[in-house]
Short mmCIF file of C-alpha atoms and ligand atoms in Angstrom, two decimals:
data_model
loop_
_atom_site.label_atom_id
_atom_site.label_comp_id
_atom_site.label_asym_id
_atom_site.label_seq_id
_atom_site.Cartn_x
_atom_site.Cartn_y
_atom_site.Cartn_z
CA MET A 289 124.50 169.82 89.70
CA ASP A 290 127.83 169.68 91.51
CA VAL A 291 128.53 166.86 93.94
CA LEU A 292 131.50 166.21 96.21
CA PHE A 293 132.13 162.52 96.89
CA VAL A 294 134.00 162.04 100.18
CA THR A 295 135.68 158.68 100.60
CA SER A 296 138.71 156.93 102.05
CA GLU A 297 139.35 154.90 98.88
CA CYS A 298 138.81 155.18 95.14
CA TYR A 299 139.72 152.84 92.26
CA PRO A 300 142.29 152.85 90.69
CA LEU A 301 144.13 155.14 93.14
CA VAL A 302 143.69 153.16 96.35
CA LYS A 303 141.49 150.12 96.96
CA THR A 304 140.88 147.57 99.69
CA GLY A 305 137.33 146.60 98.65
CA GLY A 306 134.15 147.45 96.82
CA LEU A 307 133.91 150.99 98.22
CA ALA A 308 136.79 151.96 95.93
CA ASP A 309 135.09 150.40 92.90
CA VAL A 310 131.95 152.43 93.59
CA THR A 311 133.64 155.79 94.20
CA GLY A 312 135.85 155.23 91.15
CA ALA A 313 132.99 154.42 88.77
CA LEU A 314 129.80 156.16 89.92
CA PRO A 315 131.19 159.72 89.44
CA LEU A 316 132.02 158.84 85.82
CA ALA A 317 128.47 157.54 85.26
CA LEU A 318 127.12 160.73 86.85
CA ALA A 319 129.34 162.88 84.61
CA ALA A 320 127.63 161.26 81.61
CA ILE A 321 124.29 162.63 82.83
CA ASP A 322 125.58 166.14 83.56
CA VAL A 323 126.43 165.80 87.21
CA ASP A 324 129.85 167.24 88.01
CA ALA A 325 130.97 164.76 90.66
CA ARG A 326 134.46 165.13 92.14
CA VAL A 327 136.08 162.78 94.62
CA LEU A 328 137.84 163.95 97.79
CA LEU A 329 140.25 161.51 99.40
CA PRO A 330 143.50 161.42 101.37
CA ALA A 331 146.78 161.59 99.45
CA TYR A 332 148.12 158.25 100.65
CA PRO A 333 151.62 157.42 99.37
CA GLY A 334 151.69 156.96 95.62
CA VAL A 335 148.22 158.34 94.97
CA ARG A 336 149.19 161.72 93.52
CA GLU A 337 151.72 160.07 91.20
CA GLN A 338 148.89 158.11 89.53
CA LEU A 339 147.07 161.25 88.42
CA ALA A 340 147.40 162.27 84.79
CA SER A 341 147.71 165.90 85.92
CA SER A 342 147.54 167.75 89.25
CA THR A 343 147.95 171.17 90.83
CA THR A 344 147.93 172.49 94.38
CA THR A 345 144.94 174.81 94.76
CA ALA A 346 144.73 175.66 98.47
CA ARG A 347 146.68 175.45 101.71
CA ILE A 348 145.49 174.64 105.22
CA ASP A 349 147.66 175.85 108.10
CA ASP A 350 146.53 173.45 110.77
CA LEU A 351 144.81 170.24 109.77
CA PHE A 352 144.69 168.27 113.00
CA GLY A 353 148.32 168.76 113.92
CA GLY A 354 150.14 169.82 110.78
CA SER A 355 149.88 171.83 107.61
CA ALA A 356 148.21 170.46 104.50
CA ALA A 357 147.44 171.26 100.89
CA LEU A 358 144.52 170.57 98.60
CA VAL A 359 145.57 169.08 95.28
CA GLU A 360 143.21 168.92 92.30
CA GLY A 361 143.75 166.53 89.43
CA THR A 362 142.33 164.02 86.99
CA THR A 363 142.89 160.29 86.49
CA ALA A 364 143.58 158.71 83.12
CA ALA A 365 139.90 157.68 82.97
CA GLY A 366 138.85 161.32 83.43
CA LEU A 367 137.80 161.12 87.08
CA LYS A 368 138.11 164.50 88.83
CA VAL A 369 139.92 164.12 92.12
CA LEU A 370 140.71 166.34 95.12
CA LEU A 371 143.51 165.06 97.32
CA ILE A 372 144.33 166.09 100.86
CA ASP A 373 148.08 166.23 100.99
CA ALA A 374 148.75 166.02 104.73
CA PRO A 375 151.99 164.08 105.30
CA HIS A 376 151.58 164.00 109.11
CA LEU A 377 148.32 162.04 108.67
CA TYR A 378 148.58 160.03 105.45
CA ASP A 379 152.14 159.70 104.23
CA ARG A 380 153.08 156.39 105.85
CA ALA A 381 153.91 152.91 104.68
CA GLY A 382 151.07 150.43 105.34
CA GLY A 383 147.39 150.41 104.38
CA PRO A 384 144.81 153.20 104.43
CA TYR A 385 143.50 152.02 107.80
CA ASN A 386 146.29 149.95 109.34
CA THR A 387 149.96 149.37 109.80
CA ALA A 388 151.71 146.72 107.71
CA ASP A 389 151.08 144.17 110.48
CA GLY A 390 147.35 144.84 110.57
CA GLN A 391 147.00 147.18 113.59
CA ASP A 392 144.62 150.14 113.20
CA TRP A 393 146.55 153.43 112.99
CA PRO A 394 146.27 154.87 116.53
CA ASP A 395 145.24 158.28 115.16
CA ASN A 396 142.52 157.04 112.79
CA HIS A 397 140.00 159.32 114.50
CA LEU A 398 142.13 162.33 113.50
CA ARG A 399 142.97 160.99 110.04
CA PHE A 400 139.30 160.66 109.12
CA ALA A 401 138.16 163.72 111.06
CA ALA A 402 140.56 165.61 108.79
CA LEU A 403 138.99 164.10 105.67
CA SER A 404 135.54 165.03 107.00
CA TRP A 405 136.61 168.53 108.04
CA VAL A 406 138.06 169.34 104.61
CA ALA A 407 134.83 168.05 103.03
CA ALA A 408 132.78 170.41 105.21
CA GLU A 409 135.06 173.34 104.33
CA ILE A 410 134.75 172.67 100.60
CA GLY A 411 131.00 172.18 101.04
CA SER A 412 130.70 175.56 102.74
CA GLY A 413 132.65 177.28 99.97
CA ARG A 414 135.58 178.17 102.21
CA LEU A 415 138.23 176.05 100.55
CA GLY A 416 139.08 176.15 96.85
CA ARG A 417 137.03 177.81 94.16
CA TRP A 418 134.51 175.07 93.48
CA ARG A 419 131.49 174.72 95.72
CA PRO A 420 129.27 171.62 95.50
CA ASP A 421 125.47 171.58 95.83
CA VAL A 422 125.63 168.19 97.53
CA VAL A 423 128.23 166.58 99.76
CA HIS A 424 127.94 162.81 99.38
CA LEU A 425 129.60 161.00 102.28
CA HIS A 426 130.68 157.38 101.95
CA ASP A 427 130.94 155.22 105.08
CA TRP A 428 132.19 156.25 108.52
CA HIS A 429 135.46 157.74 107.31
CA ALA A 430 133.56 160.66 105.77
CA ALA A 431 130.52 160.77 108.04
CA LEU A 432 131.87 163.32 110.54
CA ALA A 433 131.50 165.99 107.83
CA ALA A 434 127.79 165.99 108.73
CA ALA A 435 128.73 167.03 112.29
CA TYR A 436 131.11 169.77 111.14
CA LEU A 437 128.40 171.18 108.86
CA HIS A 438 125.71 170.84 111.52
CA PHE A 439 127.73 172.69 114.18
CA ASP A 440 129.16 175.26 111.77
CA GLU A 441 128.48 178.53 113.56
CA SER A 442 129.48 180.80 110.71
CA LYS A 443 126.79 179.37 108.41
CA PRO A 444 123.70 179.22 110.60
CA SER A 445 121.00 179.09 107.94
CA ARG A 446 120.02 175.71 106.57
CA SER A 447 119.87 176.95 103.00
CA SER A 448 123.42 178.28 103.07
CA ARG A 449 124.84 174.79 103.62
CA PRO A 450 125.23 172.10 100.98
CA ALA A 451 122.74 169.23 100.97
CA THR A 452 124.20 166.07 102.51
CA LEU A 453 123.78 162.38 101.74
CA LEU A 454 125.38 159.50 103.66
CA THR A 455 125.75 156.17 101.88
CA ILE A 456 126.36 153.20 104.16
CA HIS A 457 128.44 150.62 102.29
CA ASN A 458 128.93 148.41 105.31
CA LEU A 459 127.29 148.87 108.71
CA ALA A 460 129.91 146.68 110.36
CA PHE A 461 132.37 149.59 110.20
CA GLN A 462 131.07 152.33 112.49
CA GLY A 463 134.07 154.51 113.41
CA VAL A 464 133.72 154.03 117.16
CA PHE A 465 136.18 155.88 119.45
CA PRO A 466 136.29 156.82 123.16
CA GLU A 467 134.07 159.74 124.20
CA THR A 468 137.22 161.50 125.36
CA SER A 469 138.27 161.96 121.70
CA LEU A 470 135.56 164.61 121.24
CA ASP A 471 137.87 167.52 122.07
CA ALA A 472 140.51 166.38 119.65
CA LEU A 473 137.81 166.17 116.96
CA ARG A 474 137.10 169.85 117.58
CA LEU A 475 133.39 169.35 118.16
CA PRO A 476 131.24 170.92 120.90
CA THR A 477 130.03 168.86 123.87
CA GLU A 478 126.42 169.09 122.55
CA ALA A 479 127.50 166.68 119.82
CA LEU A 480 127.81 163.93 122.39
CA THR A 481 124.18 163.23 123.27
CA LYS A 482 122.05 160.18 122.60
CA ASP A 483 120.37 162.22 119.88
CA GLY A 484 123.81 163.06 118.55
CA MET A 485 126.83 160.87 118.01
CA ALA A 486 126.96 159.21 121.45
CA TYR A 487 126.99 155.47 120.90
CA TRP A 488 126.76 152.94 123.74
CA GLY A 489 129.29 154.76 125.97
CA SER A 490 131.53 155.76 123.05
CA LEU A 491 131.15 158.02 120.06
CA SER A 492 130.57 156.94 116.49
CA PHE A 493 131.47 158.80 113.30
CA LEU A 494 128.83 156.83 111.40
CA LYS A 495 126.17 157.87 113.88
CA ALA A 496 127.02 161.54 113.22
CA GLY A 497 126.21 160.88 109.57
CA VAL A 498 122.97 159.07 110.38
CA ARG A 499 121.88 161.90 112.71
CA TRP A 500 122.81 164.95 110.71
CA CYS A 501 122.72 164.07 107.01
CA ASP A 502 119.70 165.14 104.99
CA ALA A 503 119.30 161.58 103.68
CA VAL A 504 120.83 158.17 104.28
CA SER A 505 121.13 155.47 101.66
CA THR A 506 122.69 152.06 101.37
CA VAL A 507 123.73 149.87 98.48
CA SER A 508 120.76 147.54 97.96
CA PRO A 509 117.05 147.50 98.83
CA THR A 510 117.31 144.20 100.72
CA TYR A 511 120.18 145.46 102.90
CA ALA A 512 118.12 148.63 103.54
CA ARG A 513 115.33 146.43 104.89
CA GLU A 514 117.70 144.20 106.87
CA ILE A 515 119.57 146.88 108.81
CA VAL A 516 116.52 148.55 110.30
CA THR A 517 115.82 145.35 112.27
CA PRO A 518 117.35 144.55 115.69
CA GLU A 519 118.74 141.24 114.29
CA ASP A 520 120.81 142.85 111.53
CA GLY A 521 121.01 146.47 112.67
CA MET A 522 124.37 146.03 114.43
CA GLY A 523 123.33 148.52 117.13
CA PHE A 524 122.16 151.09 114.57
CA ASP A 525 118.57 149.99 113.91
CA GLU A 526 117.18 152.43 116.46
CA ALA A 527 119.11 155.42 115.08
CA LEU A 528 118.10 154.49 111.54
CA ASN A 529 114.45 154.03 112.50
CA GLU A 530 114.36 157.34 114.35
CA ARG A 531 114.99 159.24 111.13
CA ALA A 532 111.85 160.71 109.60
CA ASP A 533 112.69 159.54 106.07
CA PRO A 534 113.07 155.90 105.07
CA LEU A 535 116.51 154.43 104.40
CA ILE A 536 117.00 154.30 100.62
CA GLY A 537 118.51 151.24 98.88
CA ILE A 538 120.18 151.72 95.48
CA VAL A 539 121.95 148.68 94.00
CA ASN A 540 125.53 149.30 92.86
CA GLY A 541 126.60 148.88 89.28
CA ILE A 542 130.01 147.95 87.91
CA ASP A 543 132.39 149.76 85.58
CA LEU A 544 131.65 148.14 82.22
CA ASP A 545 134.96 149.34 80.76
CA VAL A 546 137.14 147.95 83.54
CA TRP A 547 135.14 144.70 83.71
CA ASN A 548 134.64 143.72 80.09
CA PRO A 549 135.60 140.21 78.92
CA GLU A 550 135.76 141.48 75.33
CA THR A 551 138.59 143.91 76.04
CA ASP A 552 140.01 142.88 79.44
CA PRO A 553 143.82 143.15 79.10
CA HIS A 554 144.44 140.85 82.07
CA ILE A 555 142.88 137.65 80.72
CA ALA A 556 144.29 134.95 78.43
CA VAL A 557 141.64 135.20 75.68
CA ASN A 558 138.95 137.84 75.23
CA TYR A 559 135.41 136.61 74.68
CA SER A 560 131.85 137.85 74.54
CA VAL A 561 128.35 136.48 74.89
CA GLU A 562 128.66 135.40 71.22
CA THR A 563 131.91 133.51 71.80
CA THR A 564 131.50 131.90 75.21
CA SER A 565 133.31 128.76 74.01
CA LEU A 566 136.53 130.81 74.29
CA LYS A 567 136.02 130.92 78.05
CA ALA A 568 137.41 127.35 78.10
CA ARG A 569 140.83 128.72 77.17
CA ASN A 570 140.76 131.10 80.11
CA LYS A 571 139.79 128.16 82.31
CA ALA A 572 142.73 126.06 81.10
CA ALA A 573 145.08 129.03 81.59
CA LEU A 574 143.83 129.63 85.13
CA GLN A 575 144.06 125.94 86.02
CA GLY A 576 147.66 125.96 84.73
CA GLU A 577 148.55 129.16 86.58
CA LEU A 578 147.17 127.91 89.90
CA GLY A 579 148.43 124.32 89.67
CA LEU A 580 144.96 122.78 89.28
CA ASP A 581 144.37 119.68 87.11
CA THR A 582 143.74 120.97 83.58
CA ASP A 583 140.47 119.08 83.32
CA PRO A 584 137.97 120.96 81.12
CA ARG A 585 135.03 118.97 82.53
CA ALA A 586 135.62 119.69 86.23
CA PRO A 587 133.34 122.55 87.33
CA LEU A 588 135.73 125.24 88.55
CA PHE A 589 134.41 127.40 91.40
CA CYS A 590 136.22 130.53 92.47
CA VAL A 591 136.12 133.00 95.37
CA VAL A 592 137.59 136.52 95.30
CA SER A 593 137.16 138.03 98.72
CA ARG A 594 138.42 139.66 101.84
CA LEU A 595 138.80 136.78 104.31
CA THR A 596 136.64 137.92 107.22
CA GLN A 597 133.74 136.57 109.25
CA GLN A 598 131.34 138.54 107.00
CA LYS A 599 132.35 136.67 103.87
CA GLY A 600 131.57 133.15 105.16
CA VAL A 601 134.60 131.43 103.63
CA ASP A 602 134.66 129.18 106.73
CA LEU A 603 131.26 127.83 105.60
CA LEU A 604 132.76 126.99 102.25
CA LEU A 605 135.62 125.08 103.87
CA THR A 606 133.02 122.99 105.71
CA ALA A 607 131.10 122.40 102.45
CA LEU A 608 134.30 121.67 100.51
CA PRO A 609 134.08 117.84 100.69
CA ARG A 610 130.72 117.98 98.81
CA LEU A 611 132.23 120.22 96.12
CA LEU A 612 135.16 117.85 95.68
CA ALA A 613 132.93 114.76 95.76
CA ARG A 614 131.13 116.19 92.72
CA GLY A 615 134.44 116.39 90.84
CA GLY A 616 134.65 120.16 91.34
CA GLN A 617 137.68 122.37 91.79
CA LEU A 618 138.04 125.44 94.00
CA ALA A 619 140.28 128.48 93.46
CA VAL A 620 140.41 131.18 96.14
CA LEU A 621 141.98 134.63 95.91
CA GLY A 622 141.83 136.43 99.23
CA THR A 623 143.57 137.87 102.19
CA GLY A 624 142.67 138.69 105.78
CA ASP A 625 142.03 136.52 108.82
CA ARG A 626 145.18 134.47 109.54
CA LYS A 627 143.18 131.44 110.76
CA LEU A 628 141.21 131.29 107.52
CA GLU A 629 144.37 131.71 105.48
CA LYS A 630 145.95 128.76 107.33
CA ALA A 631 142.81 126.64 106.88
CA LEU A 632 142.90 127.35 103.14
CA GLN A 633 146.58 126.41 102.98
CA ARG A 634 145.79 123.11 104.71
CA ALA A 635 142.99 122.41 102.22
CA VAL A 636 145.36 123.07 99.31
CA LYS A 637 147.97 120.74 100.78
CA LYS A 638 145.41 117.96 101.29
CA GLN A 639 143.79 118.35 97.86
CA THR A 640 146.59 119.53 95.60
CA GLY A 641 145.36 119.78 92.03
CA PHE A 642 141.75 120.33 93.16
CA VAL A 643 142.02 123.27 95.55
CA ALA A 644 144.19 126.36 95.01
CA ALA A 645 144.54 129.47 97.16
CA VAL A 646 146.41 132.68 96.45
CA LEU A 647 146.68 134.57 99.72
CA GLY A 648 147.22 138.18 98.81
CA TYR A 649 145.70 141.08 96.93
CA ASP A 650 146.03 140.87 93.14
CA GLU A 651 143.78 142.98 90.90
CA ALA A 652 144.90 141.33 87.63
CA LEU A 653 144.44 137.80 89.00
CA SER A 654 140.95 138.74 90.17
CA HIS A 655 140.09 139.34 86.50
CA ARG A 656 141.62 136.01 85.44
CA MET A 657 139.60 134.25 88.15
CA GLN A 658 136.38 135.77 86.85
CA ALA A 659 137.29 134.88 83.26
CA GLY A 660 138.53 131.36 83.98
CA ALA A 661 136.11 129.98 86.57
CA ASP A 662 132.74 128.45 85.73
CA ALA A 663 131.09 129.77 88.87
CA ILE A 664 131.81 132.21 91.69
CA ILE A 665 130.81 131.44 95.28
CA VAL A 666 129.81 134.29 97.63
CA PRO A 667 128.71 132.68 100.93
CA SER A 668 128.45 135.95 102.92
CA ARG A 669 126.68 136.07 106.29
CA PHE A 670 125.64 139.59 105.31
CA GLU A 671 126.42 141.57 102.15
CA PRO A 672 125.37 145.19 101.64
CA CYS A 673 125.64 144.82 97.87
CA GLY A 674 128.59 142.70 96.77
CA LEU A 675 130.39 143.31 93.51
CA THR A 676 132.13 140.03 92.73
CA GLN A 677 128.83 138.36 91.83
CA LEU A 678 128.18 141.25 89.41
CA TYR A 679 131.60 140.73 87.81
CA GLY A 680 130.70 137.04 87.67
CA LEU A 681 127.48 137.81 85.77
CA ARG A 682 129.34 139.97 83.26
CA TYR A 683 131.96 137.24 82.70
CA GLY A 684 129.43 134.38 82.43
CA THR A 685 130.74 132.96 85.72
CA LEU A 686 127.53 131.92 87.42
CA PRO A 687 127.13 133.14 91.01
CA VAL A 688 126.36 130.75 93.87
CA VAL A 689 125.36 133.16 96.63
CA ALA A 690 123.86 133.46 100.08
CA LYS A 691 120.39 134.98 99.81
CA VAL A 692 121.19 138.14 101.79
CA GLY A 693 121.51 141.87 101.05
CA GLY A 694 122.54 142.79 97.54
CA LEU A 695 123.23 139.14 96.69
CA ALA A 696 119.49 138.50 97.05
CA ASP A 697 118.73 141.46 94.75
CA THR A 698 121.17 140.77 91.91
CA VAL A 699 121.09 137.00 91.29
CA THR A 700 118.08 135.10 89.89
CA ASP A 701 117.98 131.52 91.15
CA ILE A 702 117.09 128.95 88.51
CA ASP A 703 114.56 127.32 90.85
CA THR A 704 112.57 130.54 91.20
CA VAL A 705 111.73 131.00 87.51
CA THR A 706 109.66 129.03 85.01
CA ASP A 707 111.66 127.01 82.47
CA GLY A 708 114.89 128.65 83.69
CA GLU A 709 113.88 131.87 81.94
CA GLY A 710 116.14 134.69 83.13
CA ALA A 711 117.99 132.45 85.61
CA THR A 712 121.52 133.66 86.33
CA GLY A 713 122.69 131.63 89.31
CA PHE A 714 122.00 129.84 92.58
CA GLN A 715 121.02 131.18 96.00
CA PHE A 716 120.82 129.55 99.40
CA THR A 717 119.14 130.36 102.69
CA PRO A 718 119.61 130.12 105.63
CA VAL A 719 123.31 130.91 105.42
CA ASP A 720 124.94 127.72 106.66
CA SER A 721 127.33 125.15 105.26
CA ASP A 722 124.60 122.55 104.58
CA GLN A 723 122.57 124.92 102.46
CA LEU A 724 125.72 126.09 100.71
CA ALA A 725 126.64 122.47 99.94
CA THR A 726 123.15 121.91 98.53
CA ALA A 727 123.48 124.98 96.30
CA ILE A 728 126.86 123.73 95.06
CA ASP A 729 125.21 120.37 94.33
CA ARG A 730 122.48 122.09 92.34
CA ALA A 731 125.10 124.03 90.37
CA CYS A 732 126.96 120.79 89.62
CA ASP A 733 123.71 119.14 88.44
CA ILE A 734 123.07 121.97 85.98
CA TYR A 735 126.72 122.02 84.90
CA GLU A 736 126.21 118.44 83.72
CA THR A 737 123.50 119.73 81.34
CA PRO A 738 125.55 122.13 79.19
CA THR A 739 122.57 123.50 77.24
CA ILE A 740 120.96 124.84 80.40
CA TRP A 741 124.29 126.13 81.77
CA GLN A 742 124.93 127.91 78.46
CA ARG A 743 121.52 129.53 78.57
CA MET A 744 122.17 130.74 82.09
CA MET A 745 125.51 132.17 80.98
CA HIS A 746 123.69 134.02 78.24
CA HIS A 747 121.17 135.47 80.70
CA ALA A 748 123.98 136.44 83.09
CA MET A 749 126.14 138.12 80.47
CA THR A 750 123.26 140.15 79.03
CA ARG A 751 121.91 141.32 82.37
CA ASP A 752 122.19 145.04 82.90
CA VAL A 753 124.85 145.45 85.57
CA GLY A 754 126.20 148.87 84.56
CA TRP A 755 125.83 152.10 86.51
CA ASP A 756 123.21 153.88 84.35
CA THR A 757 120.14 153.02 86.42
CA ALA A 758 121.81 153.76 89.75
CA ALA A 759 123.32 157.02 88.46
CA LEU A 760 119.83 158.24 87.48
CA ALA A 761 118.53 157.27 90.92
CA TYR A 762 121.34 159.17 92.67
CA ARG A 763 120.81 162.21 90.46
CA ALA A 764 117.08 162.25 91.29
CA LEU A 765 117.95 161.99 94.97
CA TYR A 766 120.49 164.85 94.77
CA GLU A 767 117.87 167.02 93.03
CA GLN A 768 115.31 166.25 95.70
CA LEU A 769 117.78 167.13 98.48
CA VAL A 770 118.80 170.41 96.85
CA GLN A 771 115.12 171.34 96.35
CA ALA A 772 114.41 170.64 100.01
CA ARG A 773 117.24 173.03 101.02
CA ARG A 774 115.71 175.96 99.14
P1 ADP B 850 133.76 144.20 100.00
O1 ADP B 850 133.76 145.63 99.60
O2 ADP B 850 132.90 143.93 101.19
O3 ADP B 850 135.12 143.64 100.16
P2 ADP B 850 132.68 143.72 97.32
O4 ADP B 850 132.24 142.46 96.69
O5 ADP B 850 131.78 144.87 97.23
O6 ADP B 850 133.06 143.38 98.83
O7 ADP B 850 134.03 144.23 96.65
C1 ADP B 850 135.23 143.57 96.76
C2 ADP B 850 136.17 144.13 95.71
O8 ADP B 850 137.50 143.83 96.07
C3 ADP B 850 135.97 143.51 94.34
O9 ADP B 850 136.38 144.42 93.35
C4 ADP B 850 136.91 142.31 94.39
O10 ADP B 850 137.27 141.86 93.11
C5 ADP B 850 138.07 142.92 95.13
N1 ADP B 850 138.90 141.97 95.89
C6 ADP B 850 138.63 141.40 97.09
N2 ADP B 850 139.65 140.64 97.50
C7 ADP B 850 140.60 140.73 96.53
C8 ADP B 850 141.91 140.17 96.36
N3 ADP B 850 142.44 139.38 97.28
N4 ADP B 850 142.60 140.49 95.25
C9 ADP B 850 142.05 141.31 94.30
N5 ADP B 850 140.83 141.85 94.40
C10 ADP B 850 140.11 141.58 95.51
C1 GLC B 851 131.07 147.27 101.17
C2 GLC B 851 130.21 146.03 101.21
C3 GLC B 851 129.92 145.45 99.85
C4 GLC B 851 129.61 146.53 98.83
C5 GLC B 851 130.71 147.56 98.81
C6 GLC B 851 130.45 148.67 97.82
O1 GLC B 851 132.41 147.04 101.30
O2 GLC B 851 130.74 145.05 102.07
O3 GLC B 851 128.82 144.56 99.95
O4 GLC B 851 129.47 145.94 97.55
O5 GLC B 851 130.83 148.14 100.07
O6 GLC B 851 129.24 149.34 98.08
#
């Protein structure tokens, strides 16, 4: 079984969030069960240099306004990668989606149409020597490949095309552009109907994927149930409900090699479920690093997050007085919304020694936060899966989470089980600052009873959070889609 992953980011080459973690780890888990999964992504600056080896295998004369090359290579971890080397689209200083000052690149529709177009060409066997059985599209950046394959006139028969799967990692990002961009995307006018990719007076890349992929999945069963409702469907519930097959929810795993407290090179002291007392040394180191009081008894809560409306960090700022009143400390690592960043800075200034905030993106510090904190707070208004609570489980850093999406599926609240058996954390619903404060209170109560807290750490650290189960589920799905094509 050969599968082409199509994505705009992939750990460790380029990452802004969990999408990269998934596309960097799932192909490796699939390789272990005999699925040859390769990852196609843009050659942003510095990406090719990170590959252990690479060669140019094909050339494209005109890729949306310039020439391009396909580069094949492998990362140090053994991930097989295909890069689109198209300097006119991707070789610029700034992020994958925006300029250094946070503005979307004005030609994003072309940048990600190009990614999608190359995916469709590889999928049809017209580019490079390798031809996948399945093209697995991740989020809107890749979703237009479904349109290119659907309207591909040279391959009219269904069985001569690869099977296609769209995974929605976050429905808030829909790839919406003016209808007038259709020509530039090199798609026929028939694409722009209500049954196609027309979307409330605009066009949407994601909608192309929802309409024309053989199957659509998302990253947890609860999120799959949420987004087919008008309340949480973000304008997509109708399109999702109109599909004949149900939306599939498969919970993400985490890379157990990258996120392993026993071997993690970024943390002060390595520890395991057998040596959890060593976690205290990571806590002291983190407190020292961030300028927090080095008090071993203060429950230390952390947050590692993009700072956006989705992530609910504003709710935490409102609940902060309760956390501090319980003698707690808060450490935040995040970047994003300027207003939230300023509010965090004000909180640090007011409560120096008890609140710390690092405003930026720092992979190594994110590991030290997981190793050093007692608990991780994820107060998201919605969360397709969420990975930081999974890292928390693996590091014995108990999650305090909103009961939504994947957070509902991956954390077991102590109040929902008998005698605390299997409890790994704390959940709250509805998602507001009062309920969050109550959950923090409950966590502080348990923290004062170390035997129970220790037991919860044990449950958390031994919970299966790897990729094996999900990889088997994806393989079964690929097999089903390929069968249906025959
Ligand atoms: P999302 O993809 O919505 O941002 P996830 O929880 O799925 O949420 O994944 C977020 C990923 O990004 C995690 O690997 C997390 O550790 C990482 N991350 C988020 N913000 C930062 C930051 N400021 N510094 C380092 N890592 C971060
Ligand atoms: C998205 C979601 C997050 C999920 C990640 C990986 O960015 O916001 O919940 O964990 O994708 O699937």
